[in-house]
Short mmCIF file of C-alpha atoms in Angstrom, two decimals:
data_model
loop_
_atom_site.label_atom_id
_atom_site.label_comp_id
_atom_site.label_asym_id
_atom_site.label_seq_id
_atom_site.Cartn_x
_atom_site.Cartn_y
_atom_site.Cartn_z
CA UNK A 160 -3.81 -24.81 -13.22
CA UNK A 161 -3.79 -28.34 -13.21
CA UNK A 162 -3.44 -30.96 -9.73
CA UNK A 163 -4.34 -34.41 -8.82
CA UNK A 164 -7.87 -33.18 -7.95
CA UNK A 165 -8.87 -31.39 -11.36
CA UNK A 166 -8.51 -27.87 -12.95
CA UNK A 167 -8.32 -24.04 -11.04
CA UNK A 168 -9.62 -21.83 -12.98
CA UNK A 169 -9.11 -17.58 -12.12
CA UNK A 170 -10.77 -15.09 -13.86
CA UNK A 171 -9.19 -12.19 -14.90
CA UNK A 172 -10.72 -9.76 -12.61
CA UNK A 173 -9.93 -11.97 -9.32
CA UNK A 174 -5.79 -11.16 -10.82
CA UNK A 175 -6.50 -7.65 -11.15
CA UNK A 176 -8.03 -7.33 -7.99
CA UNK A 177 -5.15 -8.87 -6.50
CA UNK A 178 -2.52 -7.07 -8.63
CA UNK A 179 -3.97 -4.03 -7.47
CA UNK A 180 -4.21 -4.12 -3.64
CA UNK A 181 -0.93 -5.57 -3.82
CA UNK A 182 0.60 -2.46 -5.29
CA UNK A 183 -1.30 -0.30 -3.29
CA UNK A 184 0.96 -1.82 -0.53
CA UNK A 185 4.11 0.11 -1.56
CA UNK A 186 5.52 2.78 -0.55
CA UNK A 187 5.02 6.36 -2.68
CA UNK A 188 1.72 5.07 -4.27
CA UNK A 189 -0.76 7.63 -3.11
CA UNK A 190 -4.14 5.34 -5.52
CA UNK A 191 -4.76 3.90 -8.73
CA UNK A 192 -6.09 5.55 -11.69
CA UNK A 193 -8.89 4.63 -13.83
CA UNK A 194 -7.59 3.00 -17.12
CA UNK A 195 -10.25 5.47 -18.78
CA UNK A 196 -8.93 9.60 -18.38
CA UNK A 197 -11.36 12.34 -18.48
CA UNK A 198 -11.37 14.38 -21.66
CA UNK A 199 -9.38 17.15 -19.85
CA UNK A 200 -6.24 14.40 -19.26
CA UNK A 201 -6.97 14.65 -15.75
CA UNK A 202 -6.66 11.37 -14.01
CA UNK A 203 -9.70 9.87 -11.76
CA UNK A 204 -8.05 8.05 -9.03
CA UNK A 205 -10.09 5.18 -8.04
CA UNK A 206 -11.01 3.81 -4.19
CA UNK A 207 -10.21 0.34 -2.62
CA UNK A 208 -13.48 -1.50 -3.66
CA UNK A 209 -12.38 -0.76 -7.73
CA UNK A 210 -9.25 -1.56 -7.59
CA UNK A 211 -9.55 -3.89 -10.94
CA UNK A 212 -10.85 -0.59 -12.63
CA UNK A 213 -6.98 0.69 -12.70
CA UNK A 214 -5.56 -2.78 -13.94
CA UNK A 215 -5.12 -4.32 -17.14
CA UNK A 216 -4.88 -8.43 -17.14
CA UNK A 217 -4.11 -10.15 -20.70
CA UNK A 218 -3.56 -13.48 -21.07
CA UNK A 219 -1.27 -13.55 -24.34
CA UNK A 220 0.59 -16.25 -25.87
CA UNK A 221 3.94 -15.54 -24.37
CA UNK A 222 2.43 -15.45 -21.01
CA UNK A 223 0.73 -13.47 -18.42
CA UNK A 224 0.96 -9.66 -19.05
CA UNK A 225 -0.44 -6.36 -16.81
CA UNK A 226 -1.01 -2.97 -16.75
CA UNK A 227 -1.21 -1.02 -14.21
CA UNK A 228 -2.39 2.22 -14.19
CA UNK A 229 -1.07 3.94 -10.57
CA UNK A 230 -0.98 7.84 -9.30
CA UNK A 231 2.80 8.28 -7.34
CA UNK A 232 3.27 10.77 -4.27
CA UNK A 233 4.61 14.02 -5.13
CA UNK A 234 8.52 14.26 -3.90
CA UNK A 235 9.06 10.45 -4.17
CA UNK A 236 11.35 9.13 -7.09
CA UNK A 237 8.95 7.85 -9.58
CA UNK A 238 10.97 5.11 -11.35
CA UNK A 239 11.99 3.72 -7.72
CA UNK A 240 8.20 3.62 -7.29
CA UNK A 241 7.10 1.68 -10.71
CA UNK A 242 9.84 -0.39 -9.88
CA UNK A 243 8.83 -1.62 -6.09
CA UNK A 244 5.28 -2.03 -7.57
CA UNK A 245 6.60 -4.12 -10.23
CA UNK A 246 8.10 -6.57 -8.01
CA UNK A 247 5.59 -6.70 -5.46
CA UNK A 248 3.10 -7.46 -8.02
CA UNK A 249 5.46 -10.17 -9.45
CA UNK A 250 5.54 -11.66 -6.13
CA UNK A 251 2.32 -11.69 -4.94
CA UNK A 252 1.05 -13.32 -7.96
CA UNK A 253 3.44 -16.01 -7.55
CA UNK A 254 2.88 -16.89 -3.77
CA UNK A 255 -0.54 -16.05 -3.42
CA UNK A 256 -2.07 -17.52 -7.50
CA UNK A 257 0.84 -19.38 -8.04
CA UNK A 258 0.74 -17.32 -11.74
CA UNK A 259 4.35 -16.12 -13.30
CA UNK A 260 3.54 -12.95 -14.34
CA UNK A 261 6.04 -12.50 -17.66
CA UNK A 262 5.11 -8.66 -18.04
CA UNK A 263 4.03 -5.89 -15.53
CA UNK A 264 3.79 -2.56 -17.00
CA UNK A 265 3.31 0.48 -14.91
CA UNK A 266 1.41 3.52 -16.18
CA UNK A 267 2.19 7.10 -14.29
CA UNK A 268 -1.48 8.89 -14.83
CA UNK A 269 -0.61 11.46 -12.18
CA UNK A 270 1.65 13.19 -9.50
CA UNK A 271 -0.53 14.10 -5.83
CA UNK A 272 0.39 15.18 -2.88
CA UNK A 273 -0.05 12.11 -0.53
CA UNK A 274 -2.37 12.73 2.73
#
């Protein structure tokens, strides 16, 4: 980013950190997953200090895209779910980087029961 007082640069892991505590702010999202499953297919759900372990940031040539890779709360509607992360993501980015995210793609590793 670009102002009268010279170039902001952000690192890749300072938008996945932020894409990721942002989505942990919606409702039916019990964690995030690790982007790397166990051999079994299980998926390893990942605490608050990783949270960049669980998203994807790729700076392509039509724009900013992101993966994120989230564990939903059993007996919630899991489309309603990807969807509300989507956008909060989306927003977030926008108000807090000031980055248009073109792309946010949600990964369902898992179903839990939410404590």
């Amino acid at each position: 980013m670009d102002n009268e007082w010279g170039k902001v640069f952000v690192s890749n892991d300072v938008i996945a950190v932020i894409a990721g505590s942002a989505a942990l702010d919606c409702y039916g999202l019990v964690g995030m997953a690790s982007r790397k499953q166990l051999k079994d297919g299980l998926a390893e759900m990942i605490g608050r200090e990783n949270l960049s372990r669980g998203v994807e940031v790729r700076t392509e040539a039509d724009g900013l895209h992101i993966v994120l890779h989230i564990i939903v709360g059993y007996g919630t509607k899991i489309s309603e779910v990807a969807h509300n992360v989507q956008s909060k993501v989306k927003y977030v980015l926008n108000e807090v980087v000031g980055l248009k995210a073109d792309f946010v793609d949600i990964v369902v590793q898992g179903v839990r029961i939410a404590r």
